[in-house]
Short mmCIF file of C-alpha atoms and ligand atoms in Angstrom, two decimals:
data_model
loop_
_atom_site.label_atom_id
_atom_site.label_comp_id
_atom_site.label_asym_id
_atom_site.label_seq_id
_atom_site.Cartn_x
_atom_site.Cartn_y
_atom_site.Cartn_z
CA UNK A 3 0.03 0.06 -0.02
CA UNK A 4 1.48 3.31 -0.42
CA UNK A 5 2.76 5.18 2.34
CA UNK A 6 0.49 8.31 2.85
CA UNK A 7 2.04 9.25 6.13
CA UNK A 8 3.66 12.53 4.89
CA UNK A 9 0.52 13.53 3.01
CA UNK A 10 -1.53 12.71 6.00
CA UNK A 11 0.62 14.59 8.28
CA UNK A 12 0.56 17.72 6.20
CA UNK A 13 -3.46 17.23 5.97
CA UNK A 14 -3.76 17.14 9.74
CA UNK A 15 -1.23 20.08 10.26
CA UNK A 16 -3.29 21.94 7.99
CA UNK A 17 -6.26 21.17 9.29
CA UNK A 18 -5.65 21.89 12.66
CA UNK A 19 -4.20 25.30 11.81
CA UNK A 20 -7.52 26.35 10.12
CA UNK A 21 -9.00 25.01 13.31
CA UNK A 22 -7.16 27.01 15.54
CA UNK A 23 -7.38 30.28 13.79
CA UNK A 24 -10.97 29.95 15.19
CA UNK A 25 -10.93 28.23 18.19
CA UNK A 26 -7.52 26.97 19.68
CA UNK A 27 -8.67 25.14 22.16
CA UNK A 28 -10.68 22.69 19.84
CA UNK A 29 -7.44 22.29 17.92
CA UNK A 30 -5.42 21.65 21.20
CA UNK A 31 -8.00 19.20 22.62
CA UNK A 32 -7.94 17.06 19.00
CA UNK A 33 -3.85 17.21 19.48
CA UNK A 34 -4.16 16.00 22.80
CA UNK A 35 -6.87 13.21 22.02
CA UNK A 36 -4.44 11.84 19.77
CA UNK A 37 -1.77 11.87 22.19
CA UNK A 38 -3.95 10.27 24.97
CA UNK A 39 -5.10 7.61 22.35
CA UNK A 40 -1.58 6.73 21.33
CA UNK A 41 -0.10 6.59 24.87
CA UNK A 42 -3.02 4.23 26.55
CA UNK A 43 -3.96 0.78 25.88
CA UNK A 44 -7.50 1.05 24.20
CA UNK A 45 -9.37 -2.19 25.34
CA UNK A 46 -12.97 -1.09 25.19
CA UNK A 47 -14.41 -3.71 22.97
CA UNK A 48 -16.82 -1.32 20.88
CA UNK A 49 -13.61 1.21 20.08
CA UNK A 50 -11.37 0.93 17.21
CA UNK A 51 -8.95 3.38 15.34
CA UNK A 52 -10.40 4.21 11.78
CA UNK A 53 -7.77 5.02 8.89
CA UNK A 54 -7.06 8.58 8.04
CA UNK A 55 -9.08 8.12 4.80
CA UNK A 56 -12.13 7.32 6.77
CA UNK A 57 -11.68 10.28 9.22
CA UNK A 58 -10.61 12.70 6.49
CA UNK A 59 -13.66 11.66 4.48
CA UNK A 60 -15.81 13.02 7.30
CA UNK A 61 -14.50 16.71 7.50
CA UNK A 62 -15.94 17.80 4.04
CA UNK A 63 -18.85 19.94 2.81
CA UNK A 64 -21.22 16.93 2.21
CA UNK A 65 -21.76 17.82 5.92
CA UNK A 66 -23.66 21.17 4.85
CA UNK A 67 -25.96 19.00 2.45
CA UNK A 68 -29.66 18.33 3.63
CA UNK A 69 -30.65 14.85 1.65
CA UNK A 70 -34.12 13.73 3.38
CA UNK A 71 -35.38 10.88 1.36
CA UNK A 72 -33.65 8.26 -0.81
CA UNK A 73 -31.78 7.87 -3.64
CA UNK A 74 -33.20 9.57 -6.89
CA UNK A 75 -36.05 10.70 -4.28
CA UNK A 76 -35.13 13.41 -1.96
CA UNK A 77 -37.09 15.89 -0.32
CA UNK A 78 -34.18 18.76 -1.36
CA UNK A 79 -32.69 19.94 -4.54
CA UNK A 80 -28.89 19.49 -5.56
CA UNK A 81 -28.49 15.78 -4.04
CA UNK A 82 -26.89 14.28 -6.95
CA UNK A 83 -23.53 14.01 -5.33
CA UNK A 84 -25.11 12.44 -2.16
CA UNK A 85 -26.80 9.94 -4.31
CA UNK A 86 -23.60 8.95 -5.40
CA UNK A 87 -22.35 8.45 -1.92
CA UNK A 88 -25.25 6.69 -0.62
CA UNK A 89 -25.52 4.23 -3.64
CA UNK A 90 -21.78 3.53 -3.11
CA UNK A 91 -21.95 2.81 0.50
CA UNK A 92 -24.93 0.69 0.01
CA UNK A 93 -22.95 -1.35 -2.87
CA UNK A 94 -20.48 -1.58 -0.96
CA UNK A 95 -22.21 -3.04 2.17
CA UNK A 96 -24.52 -5.23 0.32
CA UNK A 97 -21.46 -6.80 -1.46
CA UNK A 98 -19.35 -7.17 1.78
CA UNK A 99 -22.18 -8.90 3.57
CA UNK A 100 -24.16 -10.48 0.94
CA UNK A 101 -27.12 -8.60 1.50
CA UNK A 102 -29.97 -8.39 -0.59
CA UNK A 103 -30.30 -4.98 0.55
CA UNK A 104 -28.39 -2.17 2.27
CA UNK A 105 -29.54 1.40 3.86
CA UNK A 106 -26.58 3.20 4.97
CA UNK A 107 -28.53 6.34 6.47
CA UNK A 108 -28.90 5.51 10.08
CA UNK A 109 -26.62 7.97 12.30
CA UNK A 110 -25.79 5.18 15.28
CA UNK A 111 -26.71 1.74 16.15
CA UNK A 112 -29.80 2.99 18.26
CA UNK A 113 -30.85 4.57 14.96
CA UNK A 114 -30.65 1.38 13.06
CA UNK A 115 -32.31 -0.37 15.57
CA UNK A 116 -35.13 1.79 15.41
CA UNK A 117 -35.40 1.85 11.60
CA UNK A 118 -35.41 -2.09 11.93
CA UNK A 119 -38.23 -1.80 14.70
CA UNK A 120 -40.38 0.60 12.55
CA UNK A 121 -39.88 -1.46 9.23
CA UNK A 122 -40.90 -4.73 11.11
CA UNK A 123 -44.04 -3.30 12.54
CA UNK A 124 -44.83 -1.67 9.24
CA UNK A 125 -44.19 -4.82 7.33
CA UNK A 126 -45.72 -7.01 9.57
CA UNK A 127 -48.53 -5.07 11.17
CA UNK A 128 -49.41 -2.17 9.05
CA UNK A 129 -49.94 -3.74 5.69
CA UNK A 130 -52.00 -6.23 7.09
CA UNK A 131 -53.76 -3.72 9.24
CA UNK A 132 -54.41 -1.47 6.04
CA UNK A 133 -55.45 -4.24 4.26
CA UNK A 134 -58.17 -4.81 6.66
CA UNK A 135 -59.25 -1.44 6.93
CA UNK A 136 -59.63 -1.30 3.02
CA UNK A 137 -57.06 1.47 2.50
CA UNK A 138 -54.00 1.25 0.31
CA UNK A 139 -51.69 3.54 2.23
CA UNK A 140 -51.64 5.47 5.33
CA UNK A 141 -52.52 8.67 3.82
CA UNK A 142 -56.20 7.20 3.38
CA UNK A 143 -56.48 6.67 7.16
CA UNK A 144 -59.19 8.63 9.38
CA UNK A 145 -58.78 9.22 12.76
CA UNK A 146 -60.81 6.10 13.62
CA UNK A 147 -58.67 4.08 11.38
CA UNK A 148 -55.37 5.54 13.07
CA UNK A 149 -56.64 4.69 16.63
CA UNK A 150 -57.23 1.18 15.23
CA UNK A 151 -53.64 1.04 13.69
CA UNK A 152 -52.08 2.33 16.66
CA UNK A 153 -53.67 -0.58 18.79
CA UNK A 154 -52.32 -2.83 16.43
CA UNK A 155 -48.92 -1.35 16.30
CA UNK A 156 -48.48 -0.41 20.02
CA UNK A 157 -49.31 -4.07 21.18
CA UNK A 158 -46.37 -6.00 20.10
CA UNK A 159 -44.07 -8.44 21.75
CA UNK A 160 -40.44 -8.31 21.65
CA UNK A 161 -37.86 -11.06 23.00
CA UNK A 162 -34.16 -9.97 23.14
CA UNK A 163 -31.18 -11.09 25.44
CA UNK A 164 -31.00 -9.55 28.89
CA UNK A 165 -28.73 -6.76 29.38
CA UNK A 166 -26.79 -8.71 32.23
CA UNK A 167 -26.33 -11.75 30.03
CA UNK A 168 -24.62 -9.30 27.55
CA UNK A 169 -27.81 -8.05 25.45
CA UNK A 170 -28.24 -4.54 24.49
CA UNK A 171 -30.23 -1.54 25.93
CA UNK A 172 -32.01 -1.48 22.71
CA UNK A 173 -33.16 -5.13 22.90
CA UNK A 174 -36.34 -4.38 25.05
CA UNK A 175 -34.26 -3.03 28.13
CA UNK A 176 -37.09 -1.07 30.32
CA UNK A 177 -34.86 2.26 30.41
CA UNK A 178 -34.60 2.24 26.64
CA UNK A 179 -37.53 3.32 24.19
CA UNK A 180 -37.45 -0.38 23.12
CA UNK A 181 -38.60 -1.51 26.19
CA UNK A 182 -41.18 1.00 25.97
CA UNK A 183 -42.64 0.62 22.30
CA UNK A 184 -42.94 -3.21 22.71
CA UNK A 185 -44.35 -5.61 25.43
CA UNK A 186 -40.65 -7.31 25.94
CA UNK A 187 -39.04 -10.24 27.80
CA UNK A 188 -35.72 -11.31 27.90
CA UNK A 189 -34.09 -14.49 27.44
CA UNK A 190 -30.85 -14.91 29.61
CA UNK A 191 -27.59 -17.46 29.62
CA UNK A 192 -27.40 -20.42 31.54
CA UNK A 193 -26.39 -19.14 35.09
CA UNK A 194 -23.68 -22.05 35.49
CA UNK A 195 -21.81 -21.78 32.01
CA UNK A 196 -22.83 -18.35 30.93
CA UNK A 197 -23.59 -19.75 27.62
CA UNK A 198 -26.54 -19.27 25.65
CA UNK A 199 -29.21 -22.17 25.72
CA UNK A 200 -30.98 -22.33 22.52
CA UNK A 201 -33.58 -24.85 24.25
CA UNK A 202 -34.61 -22.26 26.77
CA UNK A 203 -34.82 -19.44 24.04
CA UNK A 204 -37.16 -21.38 22.39
CA UNK A 205 -39.27 -22.41 25.04
CA UNK A 206 -39.54 -18.90 26.16
CA UNK A 207 -40.38 -17.93 22.47
CA UNK A 208 -43.10 -20.46 22.40
CA UNK A 209 -44.53 -18.95 25.89
CA UNK A 210 -44.37 -15.40 24.88
CA UNK A 211 -44.95 -15.54 21.09
CA UNK A 212 -43.11 -12.36 20.23
CA UNK A 213 -43.37 -10.60 16.82
CA UNK A 214 -39.55 -9.60 16.82
CA UNK A 215 -37.08 -11.99 18.09
CA UNK A 216 -33.90 -9.86 18.88
CA UNK A 217 -30.05 -11.73 18.67
CA UNK A 218 -27.12 -10.13 19.14
CA UNK A 219 -24.97 -8.58 22.11
CA UNK A 220 -22.66 -6.11 23.06
CA UNK A 221 -21.18 -8.28 26.07
CA UNK A 222 -21.56 -12.10 25.40
CA UNK A 223 -18.16 -13.27 24.74
CA UNK A 224 -19.35 -16.30 22.44
CA UNK A 225 -20.45 -16.62 19.02
CA UNK A 226 -24.58 -17.60 18.05
CA UNK A 227 -25.71 -20.08 16.17
CA UNK A 228 -28.12 -17.67 14.01
CA UNK A 229 -29.70 -20.71 11.94
CA UNK A 230 -30.93 -21.91 15.45
CA UNK A 231 -32.22 -18.36 16.18
CA UNK A 232 -34.05 -18.51 12.66
CA UNK A 233 -35.53 -21.70 13.64
CA UNK A 234 -36.93 -20.46 16.96
CA UNK A 235 -38.10 -17.44 15.32
CA UNK A 236 -40.00 -19.48 12.28
CA UNK A 237 -41.57 -21.89 14.58
CA UNK A 238 -43.25 -18.99 16.73
CA UNK A 239 -43.84 -16.72 13.69
CA UNK A 240 -41.51 -13.94 14.88
CA UNK A 241 -39.16 -11.53 12.74
CA UNK A 242 -35.63 -12.24 13.32
CA UNK A 243 -33.63 -9.04 13.82
CA UNK A 244 -29.96 -9.48 14.46
CA UNK A 245 -27.76 -6.45 15.87
CA UNK A 246 -24.47 -7.31 14.73
CA UNK A 247 -23.10 -4.10 15.92
CA UNK A 248 -20.29 -5.55 17.82
CA UNK A 249 -18.94 -8.38 15.63
CA UNK A 250 -19.71 -6.80 12.01
CA UNK A 251 -15.82 -6.82 11.40
CA UNK A 252 -15.66 -10.49 11.98
CA UNK A 253 -18.66 -11.25 9.87
CA UNK A 254 -17.10 -8.93 7.30
CA UNK A 255 -13.87 -10.77 7.52
CA UNK A 256 -15.33 -14.03 7.18
CA UNK A 257 -14.40 -15.04 10.68
CA UNK A 258 -18.07 -15.89 11.41
CA UNK A 259 -19.47 -17.87 8.68
CA UNK A 260 -22.04 -20.38 8.10
CA UNK A 261 -24.69 -20.69 10.87
CA UNK A 262 -22.46 -17.95 13.01
CA UNK A 263 -23.14 -15.56 9.79
CA UNK A 264 -26.29 -13.68 10.69
CA UNK A 265 -27.22 -12.06 7.41
CA UNK A 266 -28.79 -15.01 5.27
CA UNK A 267 -31.07 -15.95 8.23
CA UNK A 268 -32.16 -12.75 9.90
CA UNK A 269 -34.94 -11.04 8.29
CA UNK A 270 -33.32 -7.70 9.08
CA UNK A 271 -29.59 -7.06 10.52
CA UNK A 272 -28.85 -4.05 12.06
CA UNK A 273 -24.81 -2.57 12.68
CA UNK A 274 -22.73 -0.11 13.65
CA UNK A 275 -19.80 1.11 11.36
CA UNK A 276 -17.11 2.11 14.00
CA UNK A 277 -16.58 -1.00 16.14
CA UNK A 278 -15.08 -4.01 14.74
CA UNK A 279 -15.80 -2.88 11.24
CA UNK A 280 -13.40 0.06 11.77
CA UNK A 281 -15.36 2.41 10.03
CA UNK A 282 -16.63 5.90 10.97
CA UNK A 283 -19.40 6.56 13.82
CA UNK A 284 -22.59 5.33 12.48
CA UNK A 285 -25.11 2.69 11.78
CA UNK A 286 -26.30 0.43 8.78
CA UNK A 287 -29.35 -1.73 8.32
CA UNK A 288 -29.17 -4.65 5.77
CA UNK A 289 -32.44 -6.77 4.96
CA UNK A 290 -33.86 -9.31 2.94
CA UNK A 291 -35.60 -7.75 0.09
CA UNK A 292 -39.27 -7.86 1.15
CA UNK A 293 -38.25 -5.42 3.93
CA UNK A 294 -36.69 -2.62 1.75
CA UNK A 295 -39.50 -0.45 1.24
CA UNK A 296 -40.15 -0.19 4.75
CA UNK A 297 -36.52 0.50 5.88
CA UNK A 298 -36.31 3.34 2.99
CA UNK A 299 -39.03 5.17 5.03
CA UNK A 300 -36.32 5.29 8.09
CA UNK A 301 -35.93 9.00 7.06
CA UNK A 302 -38.02 11.03 8.20
CA UNK A 303 -40.04 8.13 9.97
CA UNK A 304 -37.15 7.72 12.28
CA UNK A 305 -34.09 9.45 11.65
CA UNK A 306 -33.53 12.94 10.75
CA UNK A 307 -31.52 13.93 7.42
CA UNK A 308 -28.69 12.03 6.56
CA UNK A 309 -25.15 12.51 7.45
CA UNK A 310 -23.65 12.69 3.98
CA UNK A 311 -20.07 13.10 4.98
CA UNK A 312 -20.61 10.32 7.24
CA UNK A 313 -22.31 7.95 4.64
CA UNK A 314 -19.01 8.82 2.40
CA UNK A 315 -16.93 7.58 5.21
CA UNK A 316 -18.88 4.65 5.61
CA UNK A 317 -18.21 3.91 1.72
CA UNK A 318 -14.59 4.30 2.52
CA UNK A 319 -14.28 2.02 5.45
CA UNK A 320 -16.56 -0.54 3.41
CA UNK A 321 -14.13 -0.46 0.78
CA UNK A 322 -11.70 -0.94 3.11
CA UNK A 323 -13.50 -4.13 4.49
CA UNK A 324 -13.33 -5.71 0.98
CA UNK A 325 -9.89 -5.84 0.96
CA UNK A 326 -8.07 -9.41 1.72
CA UNK A 327 -6.01 -7.59 4.31
CA UNK A 328 -9.31 -6.94 6.37
CA UNK A 329 -9.91 -10.59 6.67
CA UNK A 330 -6.73 -11.10 8.17
CA UNK A 331 -7.44 -8.40 10.69
CA UNK A 332 -10.62 -10.12 11.52
CA UNK A 333 -9.15 -13.30 12.21
CA UNK A 334 -6.23 -11.52 14.40
CA UNK A 335 -9.11 -10.00 16.24
CA UNK A 336 -10.45 -13.22 17.34
CA UNK A 337 -7.03 -14.85 17.73
CA UNK A 338 -6.01 -12.04 20.23
CA UNK A 339 -8.95 -12.23 22.20
CA UNK A 340 -8.49 -15.88 22.70
CA UNK A 341 -4.88 -14.84 23.93
CA UNK A 342 -5.87 -12.38 26.27
CA UNK A 343 -8.23 -14.84 27.84
CA UNK A 344 -5.61 -17.44 28.46
CA UNK A 345 -3.50 -14.97 29.68
CA UNK A 346 -6.13 -13.91 32.13
CA UNK A 347 -7.20 -17.76 32.93
CA UNK A 348 -3.60 -18.81 33.11
CA UNK A 349 -3.10 -16.24 35.97
CA UNK A 350 -6.19 -17.58 37.95
CA UNK A 351 -8.80 -15.10 36.67
CA UNK A 352 -12.30 -15.75 36.38
CA UNK A 353 -14.00 -15.05 33.08
CA UNK A 354 -17.46 -15.22 31.94
CA UNK A 355 -17.86 -18.47 29.77
CA UNK A 356 -14.51 -19.54 31.00
CA UNK A 357 -13.10 -18.03 27.63
CA UNK A 358 -14.07 -16.46 24.44
CA UNK A 359 -14.25 -17.13 20.82
CA UNK A 360 -15.16 -13.44 19.59
CA UNK A 361 -13.48 -10.21 20.21
CA UNK A 362 -14.94 -9.87 23.66
CA UNK A 363 -13.40 -11.12 26.91
CA UNK A 364 -15.61 -10.50 30.16
CA UNK A 365 -13.75 -10.72 33.21
CA UNK A 366 -15.65 -11.00 36.81
CA UNK A 367 -13.37 -8.99 39.05
CA UNK A 368 -15.39 -10.27 42.61
CA UNK A 369 -12.45 -12.65 42.88
CA UNK A 370 -10.35 -9.45 43.41
CA UNK A 371 -12.60 -8.06 45.80
CA UNK A 372 -13.53 -5.32 43.56
CA UNK A 373 -16.35 -3.78 42.07
CA UNK A 374 -16.41 -2.89 38.10
CA UNK A 375 -16.52 0.45 38.78
CA UNK A 376 -13.42 0.17 41.40
CA UNK A 377 -11.25 -1.99 38.76
CA UNK A 378 -12.28 0.04 35.67
CA UNK A 379 -10.98 3.17 37.71
CA UNK A 380 -8.45 1.68 38.80
CA UNK A 381 -7.04 0.38 35.22
CA UNK A 382 -7.52 4.07 33.90
CA UNK A 383 -5.03 5.52 36.73
CA UNK A 384 -2.45 2.73 35.02
CA UNK A 385 -3.17 3.75 31.48
CA UNK A 386 -5.54 0.91 30.70
CA UNK A 387 -8.75 2.02 29.13
CA UNK A 388 -11.68 -0.37 29.47
CA UNK A 389 -14.89 -0.18 30.38
CA UNK A 390 -17.25 -1.92 33.46
CA UNK A 391 -19.96 -4.16 32.62
CA UNK A 392 -22.23 -6.35 34.48
CA UNK A 393 -21.68 -9.99 34.74
CA UNK A 394 -24.82 -12.53 34.77
CA UNK A 395 -27.10 -12.09 37.72
CA UNK A 396 -24.87 -9.40 38.66
CA UNK A 397 -25.30 -8.43 42.83
CA UNK A 398 -23.73 -5.03 41.69
CA UNK A 399 -26.34 -3.94 39.04
CA UNK A 400 -25.62 -1.88 36.14
CA UNK A 401 -23.72 0.94 37.61
CA UNK A 402 -21.12 -0.48 39.73
CA UNK A 403 -21.27 -3.96 38.12
CA UNK A 404 -18.83 -6.99 38.88
CA UNK A 405 -17.02 -7.28 35.72
CA UNK A 406 -14.69 -5.67 33.41
CA UNK A 407 -15.30 -5.97 29.47
CA UNK A 408 -12.31 -6.08 27.24
CA UNK A 409 -12.01 -5.91 23.29
CA UNK A 410 -9.43 -6.65 20.87
CA UNK A 411 -10.21 -4.90 17.91
CA UNK A 412 -8.32 -1.44 18.79
CA UNK A 413 -5.17 -2.60 19.92
CA UNK A 414 -5.11 -5.44 16.90
CA UNK A 415 -5.37 -2.32 14.58
CA UNK A 416 -2.16 -1.27 16.02
CA UNK A 417 -0.50 -4.71 15.30
CA UNK A 418 -0.49 -6.22 18.75
CA UNK A 419 -0.47 -9.79 18.81
CA UNK A 420 -0.21 -12.97 21.13
CA UNK A 421 2.69 -12.12 23.12
CA UNK A 422 1.37 -8.38 23.76
CA UNK A 423 -2.09 -9.69 24.49
CA UNK A 424 -0.66 -12.33 27.26
CA UNK A 425 1.34 -9.15 28.68
CA UNK A 426 -1.59 -6.93 28.71
CA UNK A 427 -3.27 -9.72 30.83
CA UNK A 428 -0.55 -9.98 32.91
CA UNK A 429 -0.34 -6.08 33.54
CA UNK A 430 -4.25 -5.88 34.25
CA UNK A 431 -3.96 -8.95 36.76
CA UNK A 432 -1.10 -7.02 38.42
CA UNK A 433 -3.13 -3.88 38.78
CA UNK A 434 -6.16 -5.57 39.95
CA UNK A 435 -4.14 -7.37 42.62
CA UNK A 436 -2.81 -4.10 43.84
CA UNK A 437 -6.10 -2.50 44.29
CA UNK A 438 -7.67 -2.38 47.64
CA UNK A 439 -11.61 -1.44 47.90
CA UNK A 440 -12.01 1.82 49.85
CA UNK A 441 -14.52 2.51 52.68
CA UNK A 442 -17.41 5.24 52.67
CA UNK A 443 -17.62 7.98 55.28
CA UNK A 444 -19.55 6.02 57.48
CA UNK A 445 -16.98 3.28 57.40
CA UNK A 446 -18.78 0.86 55.37
CA UNK A 447 -17.38 -0.88 52.03
CA UNK A 448 -17.66 1.44 49.19
CA UNK A 449 -18.50 0.52 45.74
CA UNK A 450 -16.81 3.24 44.09
CA UNK A 451 -13.62 4.22 45.94
CA UNK A 452 -10.51 2.19 46.01
CA UNK A 453 -6.73 2.75 46.38
CA UNK A 454 -4.06 1.77 43.96
CA UNK A 455 -0.65 0.28 45.63
CA UNK A 456 2.28 2.80 45.33
CA UNK A 457 4.53 2.82 42.10
CA UNK A 458 1.93 0.42 40.03
CA UNK A 459 0.49 3.07 38.17
CA UNK A 460 3.62 4.12 36.89
CA UNK A 461 4.98 0.39 36.24
CA UNK A 462 2.21 -0.38 34.11
CA UNK A 463 2.46 2.67 31.98
CA UNK A 464 6.20 2.08 31.36
CA UNK A 465 5.39 -1.51 30.56
CA UNK A 466 2.45 -0.66 27.91
CA UNK A 467 4.68 2.25 26.57
CA UNK A 468 6.97 -0.35 25.36
CA UNK A 469 4.55 -2.05 23.58
CA UNK A 470 2.50 1.05 22.55
CA UNK A 471 5.89 2.34 20.97
CA UNK A 472 6.48 -0.81 19.38
CA UNK A 473 3.33 -0.56 17.49
CA UNK A 474 2.30 3.16 16.98
CA UNK A 475 -0.95 4.36 16.22
CA UNK A 476 -1.22 5.97 12.82
CA UNK A 477 2.58 5.34 12.21
CA UNK A 478 4.20 8.37 10.35
CA UNK A 479 1.39 10.86 11.54
CA UNK A 480 3.28 13.75 13.00
CA UNK A 481 1.59 16.82 14.04
CA UNK A 482 4.76 18.74 15.34
N1 DSN B 528 -21.98 1.58 23.64
C1 DSN B 528 -21.70 0.29 23.03
C2 DSN B 528 -20.78 -0.71 23.57
O1 DSN B 528 -19.82 -0.07 24.45
O2 DSN B 528 -20.86 -1.53 23.40
C3 DSN B 528 -23.14 -0.33 22.47
O3 DSN B 528 -23.81 0.53 21.84
#
């Protein structure tokens, strides 16, 4: 690949000069963010480092253009270049994932899920209801018809994975709109093994008869058999929606194939583009063709005007993901997660499901006498950036938690391999062994305060620096 680091350095230096001429503090924060990202171990499972090409694509005048509607059918004039961008983003997405249809407009994963929910309701409920009312489309509905339709639409059931088993907020969790717009129930994982039990999911689905069965996760360290999930959905007449936001990169890189590839099995698949897929922050919906007309109504039904500059960056990132090197990257993500998990277990640490076969490692920190919150803060002091996460049936709830979630996509992008991830496990265990829980003002056990033994933070930072220096972030990008 051509070395563009000198060009990239000069592009960023000049861009920062332009920004600084208006608000120098933003230019400075931007420089500082790069310095911080370069000097810490980024292990947040949902984060990555997009390429300079992806990042630069976002900083253009496409940001200034309104383009509500769909390709060739916009509510604004002058959208011919946005049409090019959206067409290319959708084309790359369809080719990459083998999907009949792709919609590149969602601004985020939550937005993509809302579009999918809307589309499922419209497809499964609105169509038959309109037929029953003898109307061709929603514009013909009277107030009384709307009342009937509202009742049909507003009384639907959704079954998703529970948050503490690794599901996502938008999969029917009560405080999220998905838990309010649907009657929701959740399936969990086996309390002993932490693994999904498909028979139990099927049992629950038979009892609850959901309209939507949601599969996918943000903190489950294992692969899912989507063929089985589709069988369950078919048996109870549900629509299968898969949220692959976390593992889209592993699907794109063909690490997840056959029954582990959701796209052929799901009626609708949603994703973000910035996690393991390594693109800009945004969402994407893939669907079987019959859902295309309702997904296309995502904007303005659910979404604001498309972020054309981000759609352009999605097209660039998806083009990158279609290169053979991306498959190697994706395989490295999974191999590295295994190295990290083995590194933890060989040092006696306890992992949810006793391992991983995706990009996530979920460490139960209760064995160190810590809450997730204490562990997260202590690790951050030592330059290890993670996030706390519930473990199944977590006694500390979703705020303090008992787990720390680790992910390998970002450091794999930097070039970390087996030895580095084993070393990361060693550093993390060392920090946690040297962290003691604090007490509250009243003298009771605190779930938040902690003390880190003297010297540990510095020792960890200097051990990390050696690895980080060997694998620089954006090699050759020099802002000095
Ligand atoms: N916030 C993302 C994550 O960290 O997994 C999911 O939305």
